[in-house]
Amino acid sequence: MTKRNPSAGFATRAIHHGYDPLEYHGALNPPVFMSSTFAYENSMQGSDRFAGDAAGYIYHRVGNPTVSVLEGRLAELEGGEAGLATASGMGAITAAFWTLLSEGDEVIADKTLYGCTFSLLHHHVTRFGVKTTFVDLTNPDELAAAINDKTRIVYSETPANPNMRVIDIAAIVRITSAADAVFIVDNTYCTPYLQRPLEMGADLVVHSATKYLGGHGDLLAGALVGDQEMIDQIRFVGIKEMNGAMISSMDAFLILRGLKTLHLRMDRHSQTALKLARDLEKHAAVARVYYPGLESSPFHGLAKRQMAQFGGMIALELKGGLDAGRVFMDGLEMVICAVSLGDAETLVQHPASMTHSTYSEDERKAHGITNGLIRISTGLEDYADIRNDILAALDCL
Ligand SMILES: *Cc1c(COP(=O)(O)O)cnc(C)c1O
């Protein structure tokens, strides 16, 4: 399996790709290389490695053998040429922006983004002479109208965090490729098991590996996958020389461990979320459920084409708005009130005051993040226990 075997299934590649135990004393799992620096046979070899004329490790901020196994495996699973693992999702996202953007460039992003990504694009890259425009990418015509010869990056999540709007990746690619813009998709919500944007023509995938890829709520990490040239550029500029957000080898090891069960977990998350979305939709206290697996979702048809399953994330709005939301979250017993997502534990949070508090009230209104929205990350517990806890808390309203 160290050689690429494209006919092997997803789970097989997630477990084996790019690692041969016999190259490491038979160790079933990749060793965790806890070494900040790497010795050279002689000074010439060191210079050659720095010049890029010889393969080999130099310093952990540029590469580490444990991290390389993870990067190769993520690239394989996303269907990309090369991968780059980072210290956090924001480390991956900032490395991409800082590498690709220069003063005078423009970014067009979907109007609903993870809170810190929104803040980066709205408040911070703008300080360096970059212009950001937010449009509704569920309507590709808005992109076609906004894109111009200064547009360097088009950026979206799909489904978008937190309100589960689904963006048609192939339709966006038709516009960005004609305009020569780099289309970046944050694939955190889906993982490559459910959706592979590069295969649909996107240029770069970013991840918060903190979420489903790690899958156990015990680490912070991120990743990028794209063509070799762009990943090299982001590694040697964005990570090595700009943000320094290299992943630790221990975290890389933990993500490799998480990947072995990714397919099982995503199957279960998706099954549970679909059942829960259907049960929530029937509850008298619920005004609206946002889940692309529901026939009532305006994105259902697109999601069926674009995603293998609908994932584990649900958003809902209660008839009593935010006040009802607080009573609901405080009434839960097994389900945990916490941000983050993709863990074994079912988590519930309030985007307007938590993950998306980087938006002002007016910005949230304009970007479709209502005050009454509650986000649920369905966990891996028994479905009956998840349902009973959530429905009991709703019954109190
Ligand atoms: C969590 C998250 C991020 C940021 O990732 P970190 O690992 O927390 O830095 C980016 N995008 C999405 C969709 C997220 O959920």
PDB file of N, CA, C and O in Angstrom, residues 25-91:
ATOM      1  N   HIS A  25      10.806  -1.117  11.195  1.00  0.00           N
ATOM      2  CA  HIS A  25      10.974  -2.210  12.167  1.00  0.00           C
ATOM      3  C   HIS A  25       9.687  -2.990  12.393  1.00  0.00           C
ATOM      4  O   HIS A  25       9.497  -3.577  13.449  1.00  0.00           O
ATOM      5  N   GLY A  26       8.768  -2.971  11.436  1.00  0.00           N
ATOM      6  CA  GLY A  26       7.521  -3.717  11.574  1.00  0.00           C
ATOM      7  C   GLY A  26       6.463  -3.016  12.403  1.00  0.00           C
ATOM      8  O   GLY A  26       5.397  -3.585  12.652  1.00  0.00           O
ATOM      9  N   ALA A  27       6.733  -1.800  12.844  1.00  0.00           N
ATOM     10  CA  ALA A  27       5.755  -1.084  13.679  1.00  0.00           C
ATOM     11  C   ALA A  27       4.446  -0.896  12.906  1.00  0.00           C
ATOM     12  O   ALA A  27       4.440  -0.305  11.826  1.00  0.00           O
ATOM     13  N   LEU A  28       3.352  -1.409  13.475  1.00  0.00           N
ATOM     14  CA  LEU A  28       2.056  -1.329  12.799  1.00  0.00           C
ATOM     15  C   LEU A  28       1.655   0.122  12.554  1.00  0.00           C
ATOM     16  O   LEU A  28       1.091   0.460  11.520  1.00  0.00           O
ATOM     17  N   ASN A  29       1.942   0.972  13.549  1.00  0.00           N
ATOM     18  CA  ASN A  29       1.609   2.384  13.428  1.00  0.00           C
ATOM     19  C   ASN A  29       2.857   3.207  13.141  1.00  0.00           C
ATOM     20  O   ASN A  29       3.939   2.881  13.622  1.00  0.00           O
ATOM     21  N   PRO A  30       2.694   4.316  12.399  1.00  0.00           N
ATOM     22  CA  PRO A  30       3.849   5.174  12.126  1.00  0.00           C
ATOM     23  C   PRO A  30       4.456   5.679  13.435  1.00  0.00           C
ATOM     24  O   PRO A  30       3.733   6.142  14.311  1.00  0.00           O
ATOM     25  N   PRO A  31       5.768   5.588  13.580  1.00  0.00           N
ATOM     26  CA  PRO A  31       6.419   6.136  14.772  1.00  0.00           C
ATOM     27  C   PRO A  31       6.189   7.649  14.868  1.00  0.00           C
ATOM     28  O   PRO A  31       6.060   8.315  13.838  1.00  0.00           O
ATOM     29  N   VAL A  32       6.134   8.140  16.086  1.00  0.00           N
ATOM     30  CA  VAL A  32       5.979   9.580  16.308  1.00  0.00           C
ATOM     31  C   VAL A  32       7.374  10.176  16.438  1.00  0.00           C
ATOM     32  O   VAL A  32       8.069   9.946  17.431  1.00  0.00           O
ATOM     33  N   PHE A  33       7.806  10.879  15.397  1.00  0.00           N
ATOM     34  CA  PHE A  33       9.160  11.451  15.392  1.00  0.00           C
ATOM     35  C   PHE A  33       9.149  12.760  16.164  1.00  0.00           C
ATOM     36  O   PHE A  33       8.693  13.786  15.655  1.00  0.00           O
ATOM     37  N   MET A  34       9.625  12.716  17.403  1.00  0.00           N
ATOM     38  CA  MET A  34       9.680  13.920  18.237  1.00  0.00           C
ATOM     39  C   MET A  34      11.059  14.537  18.059  1.00  0.00           C
ATOM     40  O   MET A  34      11.939  14.385  18.905  1.00  0.00           O
ATOM     41  N   SER A  35      11.251  15.188  16.924  1.00  0.00           N
ATOM     42  CA  SER A  35      12.561  15.772  16.664  1.00  0.00           C
ATOM     43  C   SER A  35      12.371  17.088  15.921  1.00  0.00           C
ATOM     44  O   SER A  35      11.738  17.119  14.863  1.00  0.00           O
ATOM     45  N   SER A  36      12.910  18.168  16.496  1.00  0.00           N
ATOM     46  CA  SER A  36      12.721  19.462  15.854  1.00  0.00           C
ATOM     47  C   SER A  36      13.649  19.612  14.651  1.00  0.00           C
ATOM     48  O   SER A  36      13.325  20.283  13.688  1.00  0.00           O
ATOM     49  N   THR A  37      14.818  18.927  14.691  1.00  0.00           N
ATOM     50  CA  THR A  37      15.767  19.110  13.603  1.00  0.00           C
ATOM     51  C   THR A  37      16.281  17.757  13.123  1.00  0.00           C
ATOM     52  O   THR A  37      16.076  16.735  13.790  1.00  0.00           O
ATOM     53  N   PHE A  38      16.894  17.718  11.962  1.00  0.00           N
ATOM     54  CA  PHE A  38      17.315  16.472  11.328  1.00  0.00           C
ATOM     55  C   PHE A  38      18.768  16.583  10.868  1.00  0.00           C
ATOM     56  O   PHE A  38      19.134  17.574  10.228  1.00  0.00           O
ATOM     57  N   ALA A  39      19.570  15.575  11.192  1.00  0.00           N
ATOM     58  CA  ALA A  39      21.012  15.635  10.910  1.00  0.00           C
ATOM     59  C   ALA A  39      21.303  15.369   9.436  1.00  0.00           C
ATOM     60  O   ALA A  39      20.589  14.609   8.770  1.00  0.00           O
ATOM     61  N   TYR A  40      22.363  15.976   8.928  1.00  0.00           N
ATOM     62  CA  TYR A  40      22.834  15.751   7.570  1.00  0.00           C
ATOM     63  C   TYR A  40      24.104  14.915   7.617  1.00  0.00           C
ATOM     64  O   TYR A  40      24.893  15.026   8.555  1.00  0.00           O
ATOM     65  N   GLU A  41      24.297  14.132   6.581  1.00  0.00           N
ATOM     66  CA  GLU A  41      25.526  13.327   6.510  1.00  0.00           C
ATOM     67  C   GLU A  41      26.761  14.213   6.454  1.00  0.00           C
ATOM     68  O   GLU A  41      27.800  13.897   7.017  1.00  0.00           O
ATOM     69  N   ASN A  42      26.627  15.312   5.744  1.00  0.00           N
ATOM     70  CA  ASN A  42      27.734  16.268   5.666  1.00  0.00           C
ATOM     71  C   ASN A  42      27.146  17.624   5.276  1.00  0.00           C
ATOM     72  O   ASN A  42      25.963  17.731   4.960  1.00  0.00           O
ATOM     73  N   SER A  43      27.972  18.646   5.298  1.00  0.00           N
ATOM     74  CA  SER A  43      27.466  20.001   5.094  1.00  0.00           C
ATOM     75  C   SER A  43      26.878  20.177   3.697  1.00  0.00           C
ATOM     76  O   SER A  43      25.910  20.911   3.494  1.00  0.00           O
ATOM     77  N   MET A  44      27.454  19.461   2.725  1.00  0.00           N
ATOM     78  CA  MET A  44      26.954  19.569   1.360  1.00  0.00           C
ATOM     79  C   MET A  44      25.513  19.087   1.271  1.00  0.00           C
ATOM     80  O   MET A  44      24.672  19.714   0.612  1.00  0.00           O
ATOM     81  N   GLN A  45      25.259  17.950   1.964  1.00  0.00           N
ATOM     82  CA  GLN A  45      23.898  17.425   1.934  1.00  0.00           C
ATOM     83  C   GLN A  45      22.920  18.444   2.538  1.00  0.00           C
ATOM     84  O   GLN A  45      21.815  18.638   2.039  1.00  0.00           O
ATOM     85  N   GLY A  46      23.344  19.091   3.626  1.00  0.00           N
ATOM     86  CA  GLY A  46      22.503  20.119   4.240  1.00  0.00           C
ATOM     87  C   GLY A  46      22.197  21.244   3.257  1.00  0.00           C
ATOM     88  O   GLY A  46      21.040  21.650   3.089  1.00  0.00           O
ATOM     89  N   SER A  47      23.230  21.728   2.577  1.00  0.00           N
ATOM     90  CA  SER A  47      23.005  22.825   1.606  1.00  0.00           C
ATOM     91  C   SER A  47      22.077  22.369   0.489  1.00  0.00           C
ATOM     92  O   SER A  47      21.200  23.117   0.055  1.00  0.00           O
ATOM     93  N   ASP A  48      22.292  21.132   0.020  1.00  0.00           N
ATOM     94  CA  ASP A  48      21.446  20.628  -1.073  1.00  0.00           C
ATOM     95  C   ASP A  48      19.981  20.534  -0.644  1.00  0.00           C
ATOM     96  O   ASP A  48      19.074  20.823  -1.424  1.00  0.00           O
ATOM     97  N   ARG A  49      19.765  20.103   0.595  1.00  0.00           N
ATOM     98  CA  ARG A  49      18.374  20.023   1.063  1.00  0.00           C
ATOM     99  C   ARG A  49      17.747  21.413   1.121  1.00  0.00           C
ATOM    100  O   ARG A  49      16.599  21.602   0.728  1.00  0.00           O
ATOM    101  N   PHE A  50      18.489  22.376   1.628  1.00  0.00           N
ATOM    102  CA  PHE A  50      17.965  23.751   1.688  1.00  0.00           C
ATOM    103  C   PHE A  50      17.680  24.285   0.295  1.00  0.00           C
ATOM    104  O   PHE A  50      16.699  25.000   0.077  1.00  0.00           O
ATOM    105  N   ALA A  51      18.523  23.932  -0.648  1.00  0.00           N
ATOM    106  CA  ALA A  51      18.338  24.436  -2.012  1.00  0.00           C
ATOM    107  C   ALA A  51      17.228  23.694  -2.754  1.00  0.00           C
ATOM    108  O   ALA A  51      16.845  24.076  -3.854  1.00  0.00           O
ATOM    109  N   GLY A  52      16.720  22.616  -2.130  1.00  0.00           N
ATOM    110  CA  GLY A  52      15.683  21.828  -2.799  1.00  0.00           C
ATOM    111  C   GLY A  52      16.272  20.869  -3.823  1.00  0.00           C
ATOM    112  O   GLY A  52      15.551  20.271  -4.614  1.00  0.00           O
ATOM    113  N   ASP A  53      17.606  20.678  -3.811  1.00  0.00           N
ATOM    114  CA  ASP A  53      18.245  19.783  -4.771  1.00  0.00           C
ATOM    115  C   ASP A  53      18.357  18.351  -4.257  1.00  0.00           C
ATOM    116  O   ASP A  53      18.725  17.446  -5.007  1.00  0.00           O
ATOM    117  N   ALA A  54      18.106  18.143  -2.963  1.00  0.00           N
ATOM    118  CA  ALA A  54      18.136  16.785  -2.403  1.00  0.00           C
ATOM    119  C   ALA A  54      16.925  16.604  -1.500  1.00  0.00           C
ATOM    120  O   ALA A  54      16.521  17.545  -0.806  1.00  0.00           O
ATOM    121  N   ALA A  55      16.347  15.387  -1.585  1.00  0.00           N
ATOM    122  CA  ALA A  55      15.205  15.095  -0.715  1.00  0.00           C
ATOM    123  C   ALA A  55      15.717  14.881   0.702  1.00  0.00           C
ATOM    124  O   ALA A  55      16.900  14.557   0.906  1.00  0.00           O
ATOM    125  N   GLY A  56      14.843  15.030   1.685  1.00  0.00           N
ATOM    126  CA  GLY A  56      15.252  14.771   3.064  1.00  0.00           C
ATOM    127  C   GLY A  56      14.764  15.867   3.989  1.00  0.00           C
ATOM    128  O   GLY A  56      14.447  16.976   3.550  1.00  0.00           O
ATOM    129  N   TYR A  57      14.705  15.514   5.258  1.00  0.00           N
ATOM    130  CA  TYR A  57      14.156  16.460   6.232  1.00  0.00           C
ATOM    131  C   TYR A  57      15.212  17.455   6.671  1.00  0.00           C
ATOM    132  O   TYR A  57      16.413  17.152   6.696  1.00  0.00           O
ATOM    133  N   ILE A  58      14.752  18.650   7.036  1.00  0.00           N
ATOM    134  CA  ILE A  58      15.623  19.752   7.424  1.00  0.00           C
ATOM    135  C   ILE A  58      15.325  20.186   8.859  1.00  0.00           C
ATOM    136  O   ILE A  58      16.203  20.236   9.710  1.00  0.00           O
ATOM    137  N   TYR A  59      14.051  20.501   9.086  1.00  0.00           N
ATOM    138  CA  TYR A  59      13.611  21.127  10.326  1.00  0.00           C
ATOM    139  C   TYR A  59      12.108  20.906  10.392  1.00  0.00           C
ATOM    140  O   TYR A  59      11.424  20.960   9.360  1.00  0.00           O
ATOM    141  N   HIS A  60      11.569  20.655  11.584  1.00  0.00           N
ATOM    142  CA  HIS A  60      10.175  20.232  11.687  1.00  0.00           C
ATOM    143  C   HIS A  60       9.184  21.234  11.087  1.00  0.00           C
ATOM    144  O   HIS A  60       8.136  20.835  10.582  1.00  0.00           O
ATOM    145  N   ARG A  61       9.498  22.526  11.114  1.00  0.00           N
ATOM    146  CA  ARG A  61       8.528  23.495  10.568  1.00  0.00           C
ATOM    147  C   ARG A  61       8.292  23.274   9.073  1.00  0.00           C
ATOM    148  O   ARG A  61       7.268  23.681   8.527  1.00  0.00           O
ATOM    149  N   VAL A  62       9.218  22.598   8.398  1.00  0.00           N
ATOM    150  CA  VAL A  62       9.088  22.336   6.965  1.00  0.00           C
ATOM    151  C   VAL A  62       8.609  20.908   6.692  1.00  0.00           C
ATOM    152  O   VAL A  62       7.968  20.633   5.682  1.00  0.00           O
ATOM    153  N   GLY A  63       8.901  19.985   7.607  1.00  0.00           N
ATOM    154  CA  GLY A  63       8.478  18.610   7.380  1.00  0.00           C
ATOM    155  C   GLY A  63       9.010  17.684   8.455  1.00  0.00           C
ATOM    156  O   GLY A  63      10.025  17.971   9.093  1.00  0.00           O
ATOM    157  N   ASN A  64       8.300  16.565   8.645  1.00  0.00           N
ATOM    158  CA  ASN A  64       8.629  15.586   9.680  1.00  0.00           C
ATOM    159  C   ASN A  64       8.072  14.254   9.192  1.00  0.00           C
ATOM    160  O   ASN A  64       6.993  14.227   8.596  1.00  0.00           O
ATOM    161  N   PRO A  65       8.780  13.137   9.389  1.00  0.00           N
ATOM    162  CA  PRO A  65       8.330  11.871   8.797  1.00  0.00           C
ATOM    163  C   PRO A  65       6.917  11.442   9.216  1.00  0.00           C
ATOM    164  O   PRO A  65       6.157  10.919   8.388  1.00  0.00           O
ATOM    165  N   THR A  66       6.529  11.656  10.472  1.00  0.00           N
ATOM    166  CA  THR A  66       5.165  11.283  10.893  1.00  0.00           C
ATOM    167  C   THR A  66       4.153  12.153  10.158  1.00  0.00           C
ATOM    168  O   THR A  66       3.122  11.679   9.665  1.00  0.00           O
ATOM    169  N   VAL A  67       4.474  13.441  10.076  1.00  0.00           N
ATOM    170  CA  VAL A  67       3.577  14.391   9.415  1.00  0.00           C
ATOM    171  C   VAL A  67       3.457  14.041   7.925  1.00  0.00           C
ATOM    172  O   VAL A  67       2.370  14.125   7.339  1.00  0.00           O
ATOM    173  N   SER A  68       4.563  13.604   7.316  1.00  0.00           N
ATOM    174  CA  SER A  68       4.525  13.258   5.885  1.00  0.00           C
ATOM    175  C   SER A  68       3.556  12.114   5.600  1.00  0.00           C
ATOM    176  O   SER A  68       2.885  12.107   4.563  1.00  0.00           O
ATOM    177  N   VAL A  69       3.492  11.134   6.500  1.00  0.00           N
ATOM    178  CA  VAL A  69       2.546  10.024   6.286  1.00  0.00           C
ATOM    179  C   VAL A  69       1.130  10.579   6.264  1.00  0.00           C
ATOM    180  O   VAL A  69       0.319  10.256   5.380  1.00  0.00           O
ATOM    181  N   LEU A  70       0.841  11.444   7.223  1.00  0.00           N
ATOM    182  CA  LEU A  70      -0.505  12.052   7.270  1.00  0.00           C
ATOM    183  C   LEU A  70      -0.783  12.875   6.010  1.00  0.00           C
ATOM    184  O   LEU A  70      -1.859  12.770   5.414  1.00  0.00           O
ATOM    185  N   GLU A  71       0.186  13.669   5.593  1.00  0.00           N
ATOM    186  CA  GLU A  71      -0.035  14.540   4.423  1.00  0.00           C
ATOM    187  C   GLU A  71      -0.296  13.710   3.170  1.00  0.00           C
ATOM    188  O   GLU A  71      -1.189  14.033   2.373  1.00  0.00           O
ATOM    189  N   GLY A  72       0.470  12.630   3.005  1.00  0.00           N
ATOM    190  CA  GLY A  72       0.262  11.766   1.844  1.00  0.00           C
ATOM    191  C   GLY A  72      -1.110  11.109   1.882  1.00  0.00           C
ATOM    192  O   GLY A  72      -1.787  10.970   0.860  1.00  0.00           O
ATOM    193  N   ARG A  73      -1.512  10.727   3.071  1.00  0.00           N
ATOM    194  CA  ARG A  73      -2.797  10.030   3.189  1.00  0.00           C
ATOM    195  C   ARG A  73      -3.962  10.985   2.928  1.00  0.00           C
ATOM    196  O   ARG A  73      -4.922  10.638   2.242  1.00  0.00           O
ATOM    197  N   LEU A  74      -3.881  12.202   3.452  1.00  0.00           N
ATOM    198  CA  LEU A  74      -4.964  13.167   3.222  1.00  0.00           C
ATOM    199  C   LEU A  74      -5.062  13.523   1.739  1.00  0.00           C
ATOM    200  O   LEU A  74      -6.160  13.647   1.198  1.00  0.00           O
ATOM    201  N   ALA A  75      -3.909  13.686   1.095  1.00  0.00           N
ATOM    202  CA  ALA A  75      -3.915  13.994  -0.341  1.00  0.00           C
ATOM    203  C   ALA A  75      -4.590  12.858  -1.107  1.00  0.00           C
ATOM    204  O   ALA A  75      -5.427  13.088  -1.990  1.00  0.00           O
ATOM    205  N   GLU A  76      -4.234  11.630  -0.766  1.00  0.00           N
ATOM    206  CA  GLU A  76      -4.817  10.464  -1.418  1.00  0.00           C
ATOM    207  C   GLU A  76      -6.339  10.454  -1.249  1.00  0.00           C
ATOM    208  O   GLU A  76      -7.088  10.236  -2.200  1.00  0.00           O
ATOM    209  N   LEU A  77      -6.805  10.700  -0.026  1.00  0.00           N
ATOM    210  CA  LEU A  77      -8.246  10.601   0.241  1.00  0.00           C
ATOM    211  C   LEU A  77      -9.025  11.729  -0.435  1.00  0.00           C
ATOM    212  O   LEU A  77     -10.161  11.522  -0.862  1.00  0.00           O
ATOM    213  N   GLU A  78      -8.405  12.920  -0.519  1.00  0.00           N
ATOM    214  CA  GLU A  78      -9.095  14.043  -1.185  1.00  0.00           C
ATOM    215  C   GLU A  78      -8.958  13.983  -2.701  1.00  0.00           C
ATOM    216  O   GLU A  78      -9.583  14.770  -3.404  1.00  0.00           O
ATOM    217  N   GLY A  79      -8.120  13.072  -3.204  1.00  0.00           N
ATOM    218  CA  GLY A  79      -7.906  13.022  -4.653  1.00  0.00           C
ATOM    219  C   GLY A  79      -7.046  14.167  -5.158  1.00  0.00           C
ATOM    220  O   GLY A  79      -7.234  14.657  -6.272  1.00  0.00           O
ATOM    221  N   GLY A  80      -6.093  14.617  -4.335  1.00  0.00           N
ATOM    222  CA  GLY A  80      -5.202  15.711  -4.743  1.00  0.00           C
ATOM    223  C   GLY A  80      -3.770  15.238  -4.867  1.00  0.00           C
ATOM    224  O   GLY A  80      -3.433  14.140  -4.431  1.00  0.00           O
ATOM    225  N   GLU A  81      -2.914  16.075  -5.453  1.00  0.00           N
ATOM    226  CA  GLU A  81      -1.513  15.683  -5.641  1.00  0.00           C
ATOM    227  C   GLU A  81      -0.714  15.699  -4.344  1.00  0.00           C
ATOM    228  O   GLU A  81       0.172  14.871  -4.137  1.00  0.00           O
ATOM    229  N   ALA A  82      -0.986  16.706  -3.500  1.00  0.00           N
ATOM    230  CA  ALA A  82      -0.145  16.888  -2.312  1.00  0.00           C
ATOM    231  C   ALA A  82      -0.961  17.433  -1.153  1.00  0.00           C
ATOM    232  O   ALA A  82      -1.975  18.105  -1.347  1.00  0.00           O
ATOM    233  N   GLY A  83      -0.487  17.130   0.064  1.00  0.00           N
ATOM    234  CA  GLY A  83      -1.164  17.604   1.269  1.00  0.00           C
ATOM    235  C   GLY A  83      -0.198  18.347   2.170  1.00  0.00           C
ATOM    236  O   GLY A  83       1.030  18.202   2.057  1.00  0.00           O
ATOM    237  N   LEU A  84      -0.759  19.125   3.068  1.00  0.00           N
ATOM    238  CA  LEU A  84       0.041  19.877   4.038  1.00  0.00           C
ATOM    239  C   LEU A  84      -0.767  19.916   5.331  1.00  0.00           C
ATOM    240  O   LEU A  84      -1.919  20.361   5.327  1.00  0.00           O
ATOM    241  N   ALA A  85      -0.180  19.409   6.409  1.00  0.00           N
ATOM    242  CA  ALA A  85      -0.900  19.395   7.691  1.00  0.00           C
ATOM    243  C   ALA A  85      -0.419  20.560   8.541  1.00  0.00           C
ATOM    244  O   ALA A  85       0.766  20.909   8.521  1.00  0.00           O
ATOM    245  N   THR A  86      -1.338  21.168   9.283  1.00  0.00           N
ATOM    246  CA  THR A  86      -1.036  22.409  10.011  1.00  0.00           C
ATOM    247  C   THR A  86      -1.503  22.322  11.461  1.00  0.00           C
ATOM    248  O   THR A  86      -2.204  21.383  11.836  1.00  0.00           O
ATOM    249  N   ALA A  87      -1.123  23.337  12.234  1.00  0.00           N
ATOM    250  CA  ALA A  87      -1.384  23.317  13.670  1.00  0.00           C
ATOM    251  C   ALA A  87      -2.850  23.533  14.029  1.00  0.00           C
ATOM    252  O   ALA A  87      -3.273  23.218  15.142  1.00  0.00           O
ATOM    253  N   SER A  88      -3.624  24.081  13.097  1.00  0.00           N
ATOM    254  CA  SER A  88      -5.058  24.304  13.334  1.00  0.00           C
ATOM    255  C   SER A  88      -5.701  24.573  11.991  1.00  0.00           C
ATOM    256  O   SER A  88      -5.003  24.818  10.991  1.00  0.00           O
ATOM    257  N   GLY A  89      -7.030  24.562  11.967  1.00  0.00           N
ATOM    258  CA  GLY A  89      -7.737  24.935  10.748  1.00  0.00           C
ATOM    259  C   GLY A  89      -7.408  26.370  10.364  1.00  0.00           C
ATOM    260  O   GLY A  89      -7.150  26.675   9.191  1.00  0.00           O
ATOM    261  N   MET A  90      -7.393  27.277  11.346  1.00  0.00           N
ATOM    262  CA  MET A  90      -7.054  28.671  11.042  1.00  0.00           C
ATOM    263  C   MET A  90      -5.611  28.787  10.550  1.00  0.00           C
ATOM    264  O   MET A  90      -5.304  29.674   9.739  1.00  0.00           O
ATOM    265  N   GLY A  91      -4.728  27.923  11.024  1.00  0.00           N
ATOM    266  CA  GLY A  91      -3.348  27.912  10.526  1.00  0.00           C
ATOM    267  C   GLY A  91      -3.309  27.565   9.046  1.00  0.00           C
ATOM    268  O   GLY A  91      -2.538  28.144   8.267  1.00  0.00           O
TER     269      GLY A  91
END
